[in-house]
PDB file of C-alpha atoms in Angstrom:
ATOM      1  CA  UNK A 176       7.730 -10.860  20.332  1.00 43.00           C
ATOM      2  CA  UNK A 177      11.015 -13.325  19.577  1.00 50.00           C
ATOM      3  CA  UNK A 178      12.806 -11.963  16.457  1.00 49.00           C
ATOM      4  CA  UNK A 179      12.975 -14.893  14.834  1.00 52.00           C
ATOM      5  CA  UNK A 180       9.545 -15.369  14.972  1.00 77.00           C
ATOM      6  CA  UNK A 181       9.586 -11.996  13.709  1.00 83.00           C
ATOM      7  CA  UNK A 182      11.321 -12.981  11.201  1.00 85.00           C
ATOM      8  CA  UNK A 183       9.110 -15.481   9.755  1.00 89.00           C
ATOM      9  CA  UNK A 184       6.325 -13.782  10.082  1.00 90.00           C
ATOM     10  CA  UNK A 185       7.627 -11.280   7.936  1.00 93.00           C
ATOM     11  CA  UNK A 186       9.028 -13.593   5.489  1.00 93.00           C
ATOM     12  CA  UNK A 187       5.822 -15.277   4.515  1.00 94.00           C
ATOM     13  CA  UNK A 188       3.877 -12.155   4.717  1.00 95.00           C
ATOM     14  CA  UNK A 189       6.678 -11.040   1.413  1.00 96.00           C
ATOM     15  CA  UNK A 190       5.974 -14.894   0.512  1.00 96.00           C
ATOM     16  CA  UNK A 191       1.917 -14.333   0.056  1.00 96.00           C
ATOM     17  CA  UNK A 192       2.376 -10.924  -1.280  1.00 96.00           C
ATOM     18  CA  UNK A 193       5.235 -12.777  -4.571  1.00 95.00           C
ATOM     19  CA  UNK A 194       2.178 -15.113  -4.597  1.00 95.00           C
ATOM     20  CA  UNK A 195      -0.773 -12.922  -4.880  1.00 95.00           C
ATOM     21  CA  UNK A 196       1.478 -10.653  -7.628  1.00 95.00           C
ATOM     22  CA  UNK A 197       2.331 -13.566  -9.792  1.00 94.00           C
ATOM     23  CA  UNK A 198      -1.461 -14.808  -9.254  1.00 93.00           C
ATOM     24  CA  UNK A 199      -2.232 -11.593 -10.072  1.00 92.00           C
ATOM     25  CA  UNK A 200      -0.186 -10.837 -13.192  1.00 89.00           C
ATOM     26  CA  UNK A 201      -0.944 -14.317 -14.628  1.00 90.00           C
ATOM     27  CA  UNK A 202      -4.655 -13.451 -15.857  1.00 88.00           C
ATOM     28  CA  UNK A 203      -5.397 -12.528 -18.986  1.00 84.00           C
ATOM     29  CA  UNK A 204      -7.619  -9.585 -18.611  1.00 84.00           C
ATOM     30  CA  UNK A 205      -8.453  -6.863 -21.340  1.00 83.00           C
ATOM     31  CA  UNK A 206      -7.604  -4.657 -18.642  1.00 81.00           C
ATOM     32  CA  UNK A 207      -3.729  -5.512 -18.199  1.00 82.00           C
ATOM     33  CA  UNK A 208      -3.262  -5.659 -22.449  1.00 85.00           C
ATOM     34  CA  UNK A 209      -4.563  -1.808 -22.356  1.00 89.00           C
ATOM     35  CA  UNK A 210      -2.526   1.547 -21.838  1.00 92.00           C
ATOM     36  CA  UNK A 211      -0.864   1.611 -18.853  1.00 90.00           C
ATOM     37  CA  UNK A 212      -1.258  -2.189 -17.812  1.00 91.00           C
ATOM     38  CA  UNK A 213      -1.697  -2.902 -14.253  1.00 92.00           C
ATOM     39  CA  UNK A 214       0.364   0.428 -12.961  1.00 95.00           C
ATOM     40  CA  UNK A 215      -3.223   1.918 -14.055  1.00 94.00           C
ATOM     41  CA  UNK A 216      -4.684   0.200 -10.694  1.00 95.00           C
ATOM     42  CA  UNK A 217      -3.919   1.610  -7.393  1.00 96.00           C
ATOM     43  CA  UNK A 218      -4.051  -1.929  -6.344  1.00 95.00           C
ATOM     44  CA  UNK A 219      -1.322  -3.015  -8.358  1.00 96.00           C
ATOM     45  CA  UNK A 220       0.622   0.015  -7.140  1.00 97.00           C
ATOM     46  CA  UNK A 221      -0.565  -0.887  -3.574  1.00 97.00           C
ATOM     47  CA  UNK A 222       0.542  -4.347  -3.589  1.00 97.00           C
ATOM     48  CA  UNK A 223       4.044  -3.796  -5.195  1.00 97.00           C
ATOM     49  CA  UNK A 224       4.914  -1.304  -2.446  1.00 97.00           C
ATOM     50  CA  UNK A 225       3.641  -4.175   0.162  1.00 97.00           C
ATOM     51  CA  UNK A 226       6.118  -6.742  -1.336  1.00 97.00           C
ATOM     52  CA  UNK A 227       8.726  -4.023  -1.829  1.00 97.00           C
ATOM     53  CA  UNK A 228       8.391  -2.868   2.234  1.00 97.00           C
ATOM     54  CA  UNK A 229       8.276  -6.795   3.478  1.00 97.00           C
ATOM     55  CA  UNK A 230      11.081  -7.519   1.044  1.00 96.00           C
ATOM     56  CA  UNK A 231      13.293  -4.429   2.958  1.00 96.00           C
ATOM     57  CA  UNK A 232      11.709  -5.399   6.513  1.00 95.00           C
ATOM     58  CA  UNK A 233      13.583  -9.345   5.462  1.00 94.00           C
ATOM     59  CA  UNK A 234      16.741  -7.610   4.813  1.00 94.00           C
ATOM     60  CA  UNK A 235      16.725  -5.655   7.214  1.00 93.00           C
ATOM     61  CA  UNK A 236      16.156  -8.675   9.692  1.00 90.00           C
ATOM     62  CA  UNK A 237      18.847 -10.997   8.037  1.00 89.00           C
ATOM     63  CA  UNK A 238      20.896  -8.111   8.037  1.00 87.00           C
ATOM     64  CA  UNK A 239      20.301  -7.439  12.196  1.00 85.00           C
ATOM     65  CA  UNK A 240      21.140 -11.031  12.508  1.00 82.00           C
ATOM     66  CA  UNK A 241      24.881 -10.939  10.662  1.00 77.00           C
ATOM     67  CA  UNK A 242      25.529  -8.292  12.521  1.00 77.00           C
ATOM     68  CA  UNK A 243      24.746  -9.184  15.446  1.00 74.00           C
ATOM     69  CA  UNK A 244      27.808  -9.471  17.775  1.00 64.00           C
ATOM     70  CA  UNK A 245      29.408  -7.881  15.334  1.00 64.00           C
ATOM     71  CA  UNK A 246      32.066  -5.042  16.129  1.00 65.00           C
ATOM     72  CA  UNK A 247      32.274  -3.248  12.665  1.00 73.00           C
ATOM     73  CA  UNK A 248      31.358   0.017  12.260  1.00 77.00           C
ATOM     74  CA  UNK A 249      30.433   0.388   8.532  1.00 77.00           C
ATOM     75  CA  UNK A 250      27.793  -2.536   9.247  1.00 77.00           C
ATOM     76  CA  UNK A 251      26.669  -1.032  11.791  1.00 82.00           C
ATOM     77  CA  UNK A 252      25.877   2.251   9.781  1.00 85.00           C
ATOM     78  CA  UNK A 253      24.509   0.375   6.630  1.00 86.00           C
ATOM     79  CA  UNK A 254      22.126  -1.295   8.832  1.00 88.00           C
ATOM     80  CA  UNK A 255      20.809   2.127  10.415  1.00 90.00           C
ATOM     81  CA  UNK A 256      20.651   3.041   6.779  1.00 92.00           C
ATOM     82  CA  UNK A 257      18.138   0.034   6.065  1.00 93.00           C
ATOM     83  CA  UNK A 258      16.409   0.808   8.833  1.00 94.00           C
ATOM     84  CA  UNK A 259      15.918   3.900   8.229  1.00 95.00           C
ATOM     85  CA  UNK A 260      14.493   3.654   4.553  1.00 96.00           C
ATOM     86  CA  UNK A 261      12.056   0.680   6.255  1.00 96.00           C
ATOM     87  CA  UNK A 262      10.374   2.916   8.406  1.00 96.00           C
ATOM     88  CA  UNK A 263      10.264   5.833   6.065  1.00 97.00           C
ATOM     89  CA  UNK A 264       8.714   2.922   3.664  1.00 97.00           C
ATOM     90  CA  UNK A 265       5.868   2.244   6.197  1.00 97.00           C
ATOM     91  CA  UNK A 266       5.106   5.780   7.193  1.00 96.00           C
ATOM     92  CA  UNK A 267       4.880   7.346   3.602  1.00 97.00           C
ATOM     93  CA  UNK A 268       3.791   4.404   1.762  1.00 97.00           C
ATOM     94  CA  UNK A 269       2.752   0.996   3.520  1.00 97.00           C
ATOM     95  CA  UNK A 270       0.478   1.994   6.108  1.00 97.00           C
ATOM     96  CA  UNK A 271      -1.608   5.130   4.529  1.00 97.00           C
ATOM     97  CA  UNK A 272      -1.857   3.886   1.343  1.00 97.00           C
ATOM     98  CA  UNK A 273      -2.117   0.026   1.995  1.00 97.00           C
ATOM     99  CA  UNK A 274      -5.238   0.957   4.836  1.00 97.00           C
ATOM    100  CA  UNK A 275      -6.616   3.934   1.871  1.00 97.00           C
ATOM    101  CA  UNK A 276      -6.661   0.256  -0.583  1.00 97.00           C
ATOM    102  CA  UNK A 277      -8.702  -1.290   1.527  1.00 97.00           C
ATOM    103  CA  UNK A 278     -11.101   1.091   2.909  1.00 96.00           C
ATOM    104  CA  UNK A 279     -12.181   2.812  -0.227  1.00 95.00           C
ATOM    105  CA  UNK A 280     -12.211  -0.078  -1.948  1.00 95.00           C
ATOM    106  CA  UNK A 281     -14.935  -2.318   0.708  1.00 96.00           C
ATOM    107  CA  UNK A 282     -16.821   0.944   1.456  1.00 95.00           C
ATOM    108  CA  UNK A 283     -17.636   2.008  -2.604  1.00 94.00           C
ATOM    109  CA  UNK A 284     -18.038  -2.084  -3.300  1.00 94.00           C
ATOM    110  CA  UNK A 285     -20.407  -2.672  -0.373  1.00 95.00           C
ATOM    111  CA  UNK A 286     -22.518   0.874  -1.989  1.00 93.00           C
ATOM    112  CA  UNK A 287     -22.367  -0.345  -5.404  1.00 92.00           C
ATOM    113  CA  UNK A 288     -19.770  -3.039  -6.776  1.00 92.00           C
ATOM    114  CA  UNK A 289     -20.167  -1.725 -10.239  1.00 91.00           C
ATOM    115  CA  UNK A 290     -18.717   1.234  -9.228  1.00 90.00           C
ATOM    116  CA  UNK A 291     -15.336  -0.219  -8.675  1.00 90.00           C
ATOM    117  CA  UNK A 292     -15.294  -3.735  -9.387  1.00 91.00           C
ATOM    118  CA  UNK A 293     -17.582  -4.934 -11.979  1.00 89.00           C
ATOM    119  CA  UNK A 294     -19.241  -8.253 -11.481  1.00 92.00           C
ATOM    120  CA  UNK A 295     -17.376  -9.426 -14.903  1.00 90.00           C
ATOM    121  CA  UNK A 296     -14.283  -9.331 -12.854  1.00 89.00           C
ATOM    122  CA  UNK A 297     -15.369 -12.677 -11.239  1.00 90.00           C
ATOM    123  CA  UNK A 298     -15.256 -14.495 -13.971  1.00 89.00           C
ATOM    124  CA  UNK A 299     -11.184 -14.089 -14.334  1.00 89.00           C
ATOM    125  CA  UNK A 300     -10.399 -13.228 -10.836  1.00 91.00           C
ATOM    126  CA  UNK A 301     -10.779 -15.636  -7.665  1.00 93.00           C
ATOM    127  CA  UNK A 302     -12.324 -14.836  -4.564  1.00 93.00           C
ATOM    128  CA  UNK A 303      -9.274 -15.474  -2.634  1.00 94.00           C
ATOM    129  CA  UNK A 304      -7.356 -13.170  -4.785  1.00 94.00           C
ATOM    130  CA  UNK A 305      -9.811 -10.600  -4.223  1.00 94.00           C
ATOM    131  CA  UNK A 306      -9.159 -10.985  -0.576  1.00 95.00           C
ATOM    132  CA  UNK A 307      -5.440 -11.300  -0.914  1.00 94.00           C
ATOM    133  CA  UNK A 308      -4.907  -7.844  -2.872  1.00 95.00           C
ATOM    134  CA  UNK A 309      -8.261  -5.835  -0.905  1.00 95.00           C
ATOM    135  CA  UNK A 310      -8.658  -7.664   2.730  1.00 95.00           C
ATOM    136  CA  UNK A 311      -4.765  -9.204   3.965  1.00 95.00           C
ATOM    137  CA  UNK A 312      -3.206  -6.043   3.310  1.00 96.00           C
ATOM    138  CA  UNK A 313      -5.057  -4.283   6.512  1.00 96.00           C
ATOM    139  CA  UNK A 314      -4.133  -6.929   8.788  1.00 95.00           C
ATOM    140  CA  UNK A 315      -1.093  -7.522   7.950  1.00 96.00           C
ATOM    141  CA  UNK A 316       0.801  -3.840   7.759  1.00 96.00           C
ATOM    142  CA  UNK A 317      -1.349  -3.746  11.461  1.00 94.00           C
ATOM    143  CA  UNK A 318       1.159  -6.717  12.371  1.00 92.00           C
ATOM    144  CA  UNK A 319       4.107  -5.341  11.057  1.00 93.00           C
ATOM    145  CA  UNK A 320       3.219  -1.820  13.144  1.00 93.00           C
ATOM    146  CA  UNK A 321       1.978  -3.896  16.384  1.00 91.00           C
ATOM    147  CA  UNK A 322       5.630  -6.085  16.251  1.00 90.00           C
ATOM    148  CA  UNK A 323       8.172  -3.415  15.132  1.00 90.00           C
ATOM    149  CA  UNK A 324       8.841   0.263  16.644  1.00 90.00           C
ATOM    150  CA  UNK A 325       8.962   2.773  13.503  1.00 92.00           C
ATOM    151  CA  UNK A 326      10.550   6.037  13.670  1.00 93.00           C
ATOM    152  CA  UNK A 327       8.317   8.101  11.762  1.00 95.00           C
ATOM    153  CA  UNK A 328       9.620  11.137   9.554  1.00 94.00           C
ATOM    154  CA  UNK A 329       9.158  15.058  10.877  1.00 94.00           C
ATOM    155  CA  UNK A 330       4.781  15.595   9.877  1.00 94.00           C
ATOM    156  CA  UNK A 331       5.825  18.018   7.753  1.00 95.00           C
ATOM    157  CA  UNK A 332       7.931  15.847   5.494  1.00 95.00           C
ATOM    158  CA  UNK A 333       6.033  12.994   5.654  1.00 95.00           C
ATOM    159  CA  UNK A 334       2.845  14.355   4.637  1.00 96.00           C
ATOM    160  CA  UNK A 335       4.412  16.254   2.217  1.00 97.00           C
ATOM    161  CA  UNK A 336       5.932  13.058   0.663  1.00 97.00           C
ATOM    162  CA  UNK A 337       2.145  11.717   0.923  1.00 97.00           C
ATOM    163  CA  UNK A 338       0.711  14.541  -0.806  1.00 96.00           C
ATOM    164  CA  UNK A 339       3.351  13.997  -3.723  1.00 97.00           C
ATOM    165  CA  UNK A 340       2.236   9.988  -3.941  1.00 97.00           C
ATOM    166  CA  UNK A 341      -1.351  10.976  -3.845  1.00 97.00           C
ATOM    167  CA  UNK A 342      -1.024  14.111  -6.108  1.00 97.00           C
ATOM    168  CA  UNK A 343       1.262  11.806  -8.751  1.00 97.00           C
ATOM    169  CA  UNK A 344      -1.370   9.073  -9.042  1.00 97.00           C
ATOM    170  CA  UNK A 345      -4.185  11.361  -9.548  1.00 97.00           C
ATOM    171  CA  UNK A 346      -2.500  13.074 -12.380  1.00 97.00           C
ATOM    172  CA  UNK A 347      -1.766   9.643 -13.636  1.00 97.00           C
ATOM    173  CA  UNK A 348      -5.017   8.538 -13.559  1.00 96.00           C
ATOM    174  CA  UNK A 349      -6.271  11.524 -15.344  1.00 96.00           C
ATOM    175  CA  UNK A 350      -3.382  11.343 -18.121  1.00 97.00           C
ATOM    176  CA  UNK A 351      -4.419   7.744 -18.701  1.00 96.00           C
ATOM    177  CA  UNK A 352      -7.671   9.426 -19.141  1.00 95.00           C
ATOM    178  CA  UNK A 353      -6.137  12.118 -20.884  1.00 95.00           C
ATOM    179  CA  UNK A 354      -4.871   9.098 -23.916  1.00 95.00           C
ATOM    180  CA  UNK A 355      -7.813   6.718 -23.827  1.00 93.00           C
ATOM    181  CA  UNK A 356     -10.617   8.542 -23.188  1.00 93.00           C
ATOM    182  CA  UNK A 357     -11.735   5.733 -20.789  1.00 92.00           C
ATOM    183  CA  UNK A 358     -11.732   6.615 -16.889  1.00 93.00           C
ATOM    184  CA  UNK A 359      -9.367   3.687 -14.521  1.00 93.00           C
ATOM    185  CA  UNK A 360     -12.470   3.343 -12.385  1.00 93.00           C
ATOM    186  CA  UNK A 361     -16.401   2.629 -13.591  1.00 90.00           C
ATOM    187  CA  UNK A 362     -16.879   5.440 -10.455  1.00 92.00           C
ATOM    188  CA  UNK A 363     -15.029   8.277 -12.015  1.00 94.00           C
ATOM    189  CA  UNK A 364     -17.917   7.874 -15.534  1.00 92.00           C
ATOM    190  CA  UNK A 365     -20.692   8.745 -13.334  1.00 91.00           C
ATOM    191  CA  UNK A 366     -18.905  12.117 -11.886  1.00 92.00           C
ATOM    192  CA  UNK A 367     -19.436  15.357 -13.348  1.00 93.00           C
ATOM    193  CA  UNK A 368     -15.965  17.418 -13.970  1.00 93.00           C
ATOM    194  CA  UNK A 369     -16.824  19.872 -11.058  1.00 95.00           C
ATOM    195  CA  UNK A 370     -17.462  16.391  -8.643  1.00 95.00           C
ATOM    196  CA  UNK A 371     -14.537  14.950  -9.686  1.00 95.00           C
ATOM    197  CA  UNK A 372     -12.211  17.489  -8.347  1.00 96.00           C
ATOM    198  CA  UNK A 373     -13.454  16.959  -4.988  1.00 96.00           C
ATOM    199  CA  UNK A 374     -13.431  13.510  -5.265  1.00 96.00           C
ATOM    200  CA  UNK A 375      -9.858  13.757  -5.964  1.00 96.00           C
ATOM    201  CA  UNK A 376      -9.272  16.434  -3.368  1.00 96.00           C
ATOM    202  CA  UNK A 377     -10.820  14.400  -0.981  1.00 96.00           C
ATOM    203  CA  UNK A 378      -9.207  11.068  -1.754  1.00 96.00           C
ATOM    204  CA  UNK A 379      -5.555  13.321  -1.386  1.00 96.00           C
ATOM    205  CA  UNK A 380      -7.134  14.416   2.452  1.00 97.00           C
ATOM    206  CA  UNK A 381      -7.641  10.750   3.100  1.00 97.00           C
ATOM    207  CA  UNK A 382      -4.969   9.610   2.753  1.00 97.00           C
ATOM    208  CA  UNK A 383      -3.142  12.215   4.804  1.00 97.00           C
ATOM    209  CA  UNK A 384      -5.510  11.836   7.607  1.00 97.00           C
ATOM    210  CA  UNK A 385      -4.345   7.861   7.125  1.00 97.00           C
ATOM    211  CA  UNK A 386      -0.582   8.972   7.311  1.00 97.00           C
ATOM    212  CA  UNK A 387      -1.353  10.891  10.850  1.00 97.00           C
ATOM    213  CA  UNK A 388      -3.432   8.372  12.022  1.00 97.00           C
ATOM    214  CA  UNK A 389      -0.714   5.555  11.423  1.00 96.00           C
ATOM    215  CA  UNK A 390       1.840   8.261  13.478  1.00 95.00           C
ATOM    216  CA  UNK A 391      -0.744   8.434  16.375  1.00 94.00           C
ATOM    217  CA  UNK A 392      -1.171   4.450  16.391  1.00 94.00           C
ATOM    218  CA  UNK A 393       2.841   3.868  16.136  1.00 93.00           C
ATOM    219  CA  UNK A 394       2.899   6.468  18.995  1.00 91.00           C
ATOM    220  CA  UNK A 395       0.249   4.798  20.848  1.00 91.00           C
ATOM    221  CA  UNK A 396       1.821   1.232  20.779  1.00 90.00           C
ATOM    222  CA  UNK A 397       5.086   1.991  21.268  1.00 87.00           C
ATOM    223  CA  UNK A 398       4.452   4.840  23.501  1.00 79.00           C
ATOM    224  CA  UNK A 399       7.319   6.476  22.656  1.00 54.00           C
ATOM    225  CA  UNK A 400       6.737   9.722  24.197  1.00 48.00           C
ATOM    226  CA  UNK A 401       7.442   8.253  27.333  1.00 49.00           C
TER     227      UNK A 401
END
């Protein structure tokens, strides 16, 4: 593919994900008003560190294209630099825990949407909005992975950086638990303590298992080992 078209692609991907995050942040639900706000909601968390990676893939485009021609070193190097931190960005983050978002979240709503997103939710959140935080997010990191090459980080580093994202937000969840007594997630009341732990532990072996299956598929695509 072009790199301008690229380009735009990735621009109004970071375009819908400003949308669906002001959307988003604009309804007035108990939930938002209560400890910890949105940054309770791996959603929330999921779709920040979409806009954040899109916002770096831009810059890192715009910045390919100003230097392009270019002869100066120190360019050169800051651009390897952005680079860099964009792949790392859709190794660690993007890919295993946009792809966890949406998988966990379709396959415990399709069982039982109490579980994980009451039907009261309806009434302040939009269908499309649904779709745009729980559905767009597969299809379009899947873009990003089919029209870029990403070099992905040594396996042992990046899934130990995934371990410390998935390990960090379950102690999170359970400190928010910890100060309001309330679970994040309807799912987490019907667990017993024992249950819960291997829910946790394996939610954390998920999303590893997404990280090395988002290495294979770069592989695959870009079939880099040859």
């Amino acid at each position: 593919m072009a790199l301008v078209p690229c380009q735009v692609l990735r621009a109004a991907i970071l375009l819908s994900y400003c949308s669906i995050l002001c959307n988003y942040k604009a309804i007035d639900m108990p939930a938002h008003q209560t400890y910890g706000g949105s940054w309770k909601f791996l959603t929330f968390i999921d779709l920040v560190i979409q806009a954040v990676f899109f916002g770096i893939c831009v810059l890192t485009d715009l910045s390919s294209l100003l230097t392009k021609g270019g002869d100066s070193q120190e360019q050169e190097r800051q651009l390897k630099k952005l680079i860099s931190l964009r792949d790392w960005v859709m190794a660690v983050l993007a890919f295993p825990v946009g792809v966890f978002v949406v998988t966990m979240f379709w396959s415990i709503y399709i069982y039982d949407r109490e579980l994980v997103y009451p039907k009261v939710l309806d009434n302040f959140i939009p269908a499309w909005l649904n779709h745009g935080m729980h559905t767009t997010v597969l299809p379009f990191v899947l873009i990003e992975m089919r029209t870029t090459h990403h070099q992905y980080p040594s396996r042992s580093c990046g899934l130990a950086a995934v371990c410390t994202f998935a390990v960090g937000y379950i102690l999170w969840v359970c400190w928010i638990h910890h100060v309001t007594g309330v679970w994040v997630y309807p799912l987490l009341e019907h667990l017993s303590p024992g249950v819960k732990i291997i829910f946790f532990a394996a939610a954390a072996i998920v999303i590893n298992i997404l990280y090395l299956v988002g290495e294979v598929l770069n592989n695959y695509i870009w079939d880099t080992q040859k």
